[in-house]
PDB file of C-alpha atoms in Angstrom:
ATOM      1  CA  UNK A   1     108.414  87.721  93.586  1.00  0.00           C
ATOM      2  CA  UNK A   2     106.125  89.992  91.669  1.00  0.00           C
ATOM      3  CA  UNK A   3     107.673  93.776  91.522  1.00  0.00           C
ATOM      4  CA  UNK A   4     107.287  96.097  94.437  1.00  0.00           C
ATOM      5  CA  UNK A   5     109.239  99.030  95.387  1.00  0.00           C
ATOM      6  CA  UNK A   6     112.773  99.544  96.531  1.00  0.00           C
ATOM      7  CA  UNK A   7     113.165 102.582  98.311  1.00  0.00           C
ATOM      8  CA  UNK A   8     116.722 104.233  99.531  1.00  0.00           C
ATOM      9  CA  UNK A   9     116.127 106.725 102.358  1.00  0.00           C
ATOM     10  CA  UNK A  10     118.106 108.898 104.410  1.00  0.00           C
ATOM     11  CA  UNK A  11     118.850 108.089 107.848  1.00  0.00           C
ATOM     12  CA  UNK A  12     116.059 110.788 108.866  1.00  0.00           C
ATOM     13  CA  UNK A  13     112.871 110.640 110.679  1.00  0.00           C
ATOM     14  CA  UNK A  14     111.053 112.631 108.208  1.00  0.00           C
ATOM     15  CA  UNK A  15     111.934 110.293 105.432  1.00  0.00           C
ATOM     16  CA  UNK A  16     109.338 107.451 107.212  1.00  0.00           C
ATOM     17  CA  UNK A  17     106.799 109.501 105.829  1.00  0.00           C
ATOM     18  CA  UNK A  18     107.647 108.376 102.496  1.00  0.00           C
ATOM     19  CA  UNK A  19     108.205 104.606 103.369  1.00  0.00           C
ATOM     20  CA  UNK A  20     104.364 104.812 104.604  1.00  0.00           C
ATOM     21  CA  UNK A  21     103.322 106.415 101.329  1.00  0.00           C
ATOM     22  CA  UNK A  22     104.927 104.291  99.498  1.00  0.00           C
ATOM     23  CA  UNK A  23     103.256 100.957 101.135  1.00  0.00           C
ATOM     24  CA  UNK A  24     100.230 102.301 101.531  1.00  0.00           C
ATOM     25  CA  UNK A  25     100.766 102.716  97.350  1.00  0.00           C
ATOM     26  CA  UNK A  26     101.857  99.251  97.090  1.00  0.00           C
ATOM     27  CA  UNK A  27      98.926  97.978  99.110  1.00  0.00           C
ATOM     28  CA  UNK A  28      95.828  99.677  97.379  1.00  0.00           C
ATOM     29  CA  UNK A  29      97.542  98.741  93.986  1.00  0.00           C
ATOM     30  CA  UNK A  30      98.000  94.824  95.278  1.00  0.00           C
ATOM     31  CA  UNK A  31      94.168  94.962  97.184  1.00  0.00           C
ATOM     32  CA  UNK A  32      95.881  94.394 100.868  1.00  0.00           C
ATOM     33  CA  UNK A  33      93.578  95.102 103.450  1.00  0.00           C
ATOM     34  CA  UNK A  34      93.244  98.491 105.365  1.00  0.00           C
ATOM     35  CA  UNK A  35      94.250  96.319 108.442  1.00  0.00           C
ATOM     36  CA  UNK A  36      97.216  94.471 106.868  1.00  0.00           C
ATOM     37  CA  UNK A  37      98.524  97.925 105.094  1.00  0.00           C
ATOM     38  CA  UNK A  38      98.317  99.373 108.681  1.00  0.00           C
ATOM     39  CA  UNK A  39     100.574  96.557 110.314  1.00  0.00           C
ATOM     40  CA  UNK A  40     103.519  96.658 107.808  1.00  0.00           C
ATOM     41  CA  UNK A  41     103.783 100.918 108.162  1.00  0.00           C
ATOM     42  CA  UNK A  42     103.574 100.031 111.448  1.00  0.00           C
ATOM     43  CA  UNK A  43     106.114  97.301 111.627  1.00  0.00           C
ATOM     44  CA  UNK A  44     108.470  99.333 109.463  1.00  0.00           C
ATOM     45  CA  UNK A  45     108.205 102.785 111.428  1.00  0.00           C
ATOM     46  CA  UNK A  46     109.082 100.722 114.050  1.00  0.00           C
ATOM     47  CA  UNK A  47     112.434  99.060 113.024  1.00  0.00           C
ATOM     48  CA  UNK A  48     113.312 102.327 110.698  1.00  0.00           C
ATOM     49  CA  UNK A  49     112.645 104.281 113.737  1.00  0.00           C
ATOM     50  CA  UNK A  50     115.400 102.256 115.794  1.00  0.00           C
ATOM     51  CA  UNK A  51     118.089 102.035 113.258  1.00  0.00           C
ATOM     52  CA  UNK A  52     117.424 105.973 112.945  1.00  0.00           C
ATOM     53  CA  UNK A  53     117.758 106.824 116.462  1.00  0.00           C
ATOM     54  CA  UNK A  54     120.232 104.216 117.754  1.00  0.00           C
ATOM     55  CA  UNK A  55     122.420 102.333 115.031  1.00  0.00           C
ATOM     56  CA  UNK A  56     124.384 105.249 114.053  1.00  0.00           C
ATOM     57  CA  UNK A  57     127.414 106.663 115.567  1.00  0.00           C
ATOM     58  CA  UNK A  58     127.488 110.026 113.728  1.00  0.00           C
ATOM     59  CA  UNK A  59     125.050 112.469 112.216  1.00  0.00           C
ATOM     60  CA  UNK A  60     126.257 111.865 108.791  1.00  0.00           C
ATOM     61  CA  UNK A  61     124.024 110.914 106.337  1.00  0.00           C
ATOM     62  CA  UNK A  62     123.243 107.215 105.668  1.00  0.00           C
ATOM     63  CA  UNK A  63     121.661 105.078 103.351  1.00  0.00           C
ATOM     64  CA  UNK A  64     118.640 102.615 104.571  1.00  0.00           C
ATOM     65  CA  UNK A  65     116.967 100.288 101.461  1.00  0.00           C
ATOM     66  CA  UNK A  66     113.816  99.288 101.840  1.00  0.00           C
ATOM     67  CA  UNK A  67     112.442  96.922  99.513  1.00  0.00           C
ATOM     68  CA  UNK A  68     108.664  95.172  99.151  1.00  0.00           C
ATOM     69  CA  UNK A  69     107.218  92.927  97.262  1.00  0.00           C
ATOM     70  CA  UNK A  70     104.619  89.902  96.749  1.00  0.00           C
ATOM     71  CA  UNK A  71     104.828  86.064  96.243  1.00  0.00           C
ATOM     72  CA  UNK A  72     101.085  84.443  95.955  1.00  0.00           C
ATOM     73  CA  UNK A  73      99.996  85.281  99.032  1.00  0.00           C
ATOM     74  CA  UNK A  74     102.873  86.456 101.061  1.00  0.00           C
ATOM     75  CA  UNK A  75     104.352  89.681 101.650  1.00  0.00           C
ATOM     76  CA  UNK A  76     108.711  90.098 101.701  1.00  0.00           C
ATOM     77  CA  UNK A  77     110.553  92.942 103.111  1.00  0.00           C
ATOM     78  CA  UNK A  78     114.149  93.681 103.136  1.00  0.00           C
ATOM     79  CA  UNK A  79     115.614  96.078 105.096  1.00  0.00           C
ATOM     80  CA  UNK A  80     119.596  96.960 104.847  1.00  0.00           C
ATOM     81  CA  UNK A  81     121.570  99.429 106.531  1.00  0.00           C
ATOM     82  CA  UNK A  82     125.072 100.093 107.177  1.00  0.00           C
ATOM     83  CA  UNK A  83     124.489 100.631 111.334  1.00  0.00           C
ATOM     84  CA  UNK A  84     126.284  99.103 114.103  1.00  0.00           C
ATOM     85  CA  UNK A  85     126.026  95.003 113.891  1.00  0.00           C
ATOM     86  CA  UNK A  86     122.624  94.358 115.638  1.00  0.00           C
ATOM     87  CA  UNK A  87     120.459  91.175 115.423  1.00  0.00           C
ATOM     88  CA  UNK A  88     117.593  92.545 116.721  1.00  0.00           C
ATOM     89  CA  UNK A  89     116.100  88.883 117.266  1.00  0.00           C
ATOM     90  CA  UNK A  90     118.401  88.357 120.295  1.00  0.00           C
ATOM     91  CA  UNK A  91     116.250  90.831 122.343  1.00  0.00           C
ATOM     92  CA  UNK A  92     114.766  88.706 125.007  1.00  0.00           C
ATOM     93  CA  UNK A  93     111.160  89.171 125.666  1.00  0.00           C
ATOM     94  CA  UNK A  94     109.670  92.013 126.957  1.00  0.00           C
ATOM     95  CA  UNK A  95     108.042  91.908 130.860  1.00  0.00           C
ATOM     96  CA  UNK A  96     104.242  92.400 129.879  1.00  0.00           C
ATOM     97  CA  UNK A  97     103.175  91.075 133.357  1.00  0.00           C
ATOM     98  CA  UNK A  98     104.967  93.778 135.318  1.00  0.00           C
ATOM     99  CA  UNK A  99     103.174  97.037 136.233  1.00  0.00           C
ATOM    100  CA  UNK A 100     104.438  99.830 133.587  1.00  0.00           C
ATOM    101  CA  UNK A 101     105.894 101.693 136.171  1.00  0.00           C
ATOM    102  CA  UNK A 102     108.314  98.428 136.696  1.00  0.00           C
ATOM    103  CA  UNK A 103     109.158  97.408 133.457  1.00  0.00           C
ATOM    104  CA  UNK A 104     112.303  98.047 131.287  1.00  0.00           C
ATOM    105  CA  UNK A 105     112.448 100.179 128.954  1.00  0.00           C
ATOM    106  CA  UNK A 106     112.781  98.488 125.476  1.00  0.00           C
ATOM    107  CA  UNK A 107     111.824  95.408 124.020  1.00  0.00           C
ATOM    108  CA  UNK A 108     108.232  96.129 122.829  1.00  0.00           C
ATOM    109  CA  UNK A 109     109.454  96.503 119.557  1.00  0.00           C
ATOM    110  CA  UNK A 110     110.505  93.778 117.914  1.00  0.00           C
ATOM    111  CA  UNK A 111     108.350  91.854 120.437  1.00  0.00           C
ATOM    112  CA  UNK A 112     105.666  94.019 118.189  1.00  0.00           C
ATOM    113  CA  UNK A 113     107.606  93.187 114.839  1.00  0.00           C
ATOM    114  CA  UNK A 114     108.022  89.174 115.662  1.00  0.00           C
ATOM    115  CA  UNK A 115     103.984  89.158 116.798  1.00  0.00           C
ATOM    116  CA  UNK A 116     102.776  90.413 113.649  1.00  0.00           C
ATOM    117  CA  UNK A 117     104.622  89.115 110.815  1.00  0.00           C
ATOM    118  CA  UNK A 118     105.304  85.506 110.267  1.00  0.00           C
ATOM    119  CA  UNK A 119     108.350  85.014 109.648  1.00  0.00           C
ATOM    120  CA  UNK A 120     111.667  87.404 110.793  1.00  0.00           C
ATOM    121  CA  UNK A 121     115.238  87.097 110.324  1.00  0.00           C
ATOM    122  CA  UNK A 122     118.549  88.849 110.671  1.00  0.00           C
ATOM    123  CA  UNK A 123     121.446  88.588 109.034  1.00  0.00           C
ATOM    124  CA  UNK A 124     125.420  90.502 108.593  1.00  0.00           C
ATOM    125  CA  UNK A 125     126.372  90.820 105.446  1.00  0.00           C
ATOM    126  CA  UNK A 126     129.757  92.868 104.355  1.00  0.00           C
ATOM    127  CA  UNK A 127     128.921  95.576 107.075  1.00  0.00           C
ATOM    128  CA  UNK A 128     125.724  95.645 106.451  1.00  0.00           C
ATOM    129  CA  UNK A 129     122.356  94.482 108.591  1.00  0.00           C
ATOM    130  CA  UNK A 130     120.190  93.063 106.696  1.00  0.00           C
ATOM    131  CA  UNK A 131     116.239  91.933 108.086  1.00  0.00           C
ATOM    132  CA  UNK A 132     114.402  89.733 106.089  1.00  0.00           C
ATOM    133  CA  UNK A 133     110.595  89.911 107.090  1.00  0.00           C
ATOM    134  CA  UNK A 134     107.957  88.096 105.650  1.00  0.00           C
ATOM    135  CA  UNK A 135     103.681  88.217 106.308  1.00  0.00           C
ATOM    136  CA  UNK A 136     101.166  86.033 105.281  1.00  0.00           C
ATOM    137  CA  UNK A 137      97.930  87.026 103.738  1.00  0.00           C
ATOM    138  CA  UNK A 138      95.128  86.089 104.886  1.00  0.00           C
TER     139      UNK A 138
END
């Protein structure tokens, strides 16, 4: 794996702000598309997002790692927090056939996350979560 970043950031909204700068970094520096930069903030404001607003029980402050880098042509990311256990790859599939006003709420996510990288998985480790996600470039 060539070096990337690892980045430790509070269990705040305002800290995605520096997870996109620094992959939008990583990307120009690495010659990733505009498109494929664009898909990983997205993927990871996503999931940060989540474990932000759902996987804590308190408001204390927690640690979330964040770490990217490059293999040939694929991207890795690691993300590993110490929120409640959840494997978000047991979500079921999202209704996208139902009028909006019918569906759930939820899902769209990591239906999101699993469409656009190419590999995702979950794992417990020690009280921690830790998501392995990996992306293909093309």
């Amino acid at each position: 794996m060539e070096p990337g970043f690892t980045l430790r950031l509070d269990n705040r909204l305002l800290e995605l702000d520096r997870l996109a700068d620094a992959v939008e970094a990583f990307g120009e520096a690495h010659g990733l598309a505009a498109k494929l930069r664009f898909q990983v903030r997205l993927v990871l404001d996503e999931l940060l997002t989540n474990i932000i607003n759902y996987g804590y029980g308190d408001d204390g402050v927690h640690s979330i790692a964040v770490a990217m880098g490059q293999k040939g042509r694929r991207l890795r990311f690691v993300i590993e927090d110490d929120a409640r256990p959840f494997d978000p790859l047991t979500a079921g599939a999202p209704d996208l056939d139902s009028a909006v006003e019918q569906r759930q709420i939820g899902g769209l996510g990591i239906h999101l996350v699993r469409t656009i990288m190419d590999r995702v998985a979950y794992e417990r480790v020690g009280g921690t979560n830790r998501l392995i996600l990996e992306k293909d470039i093309d």
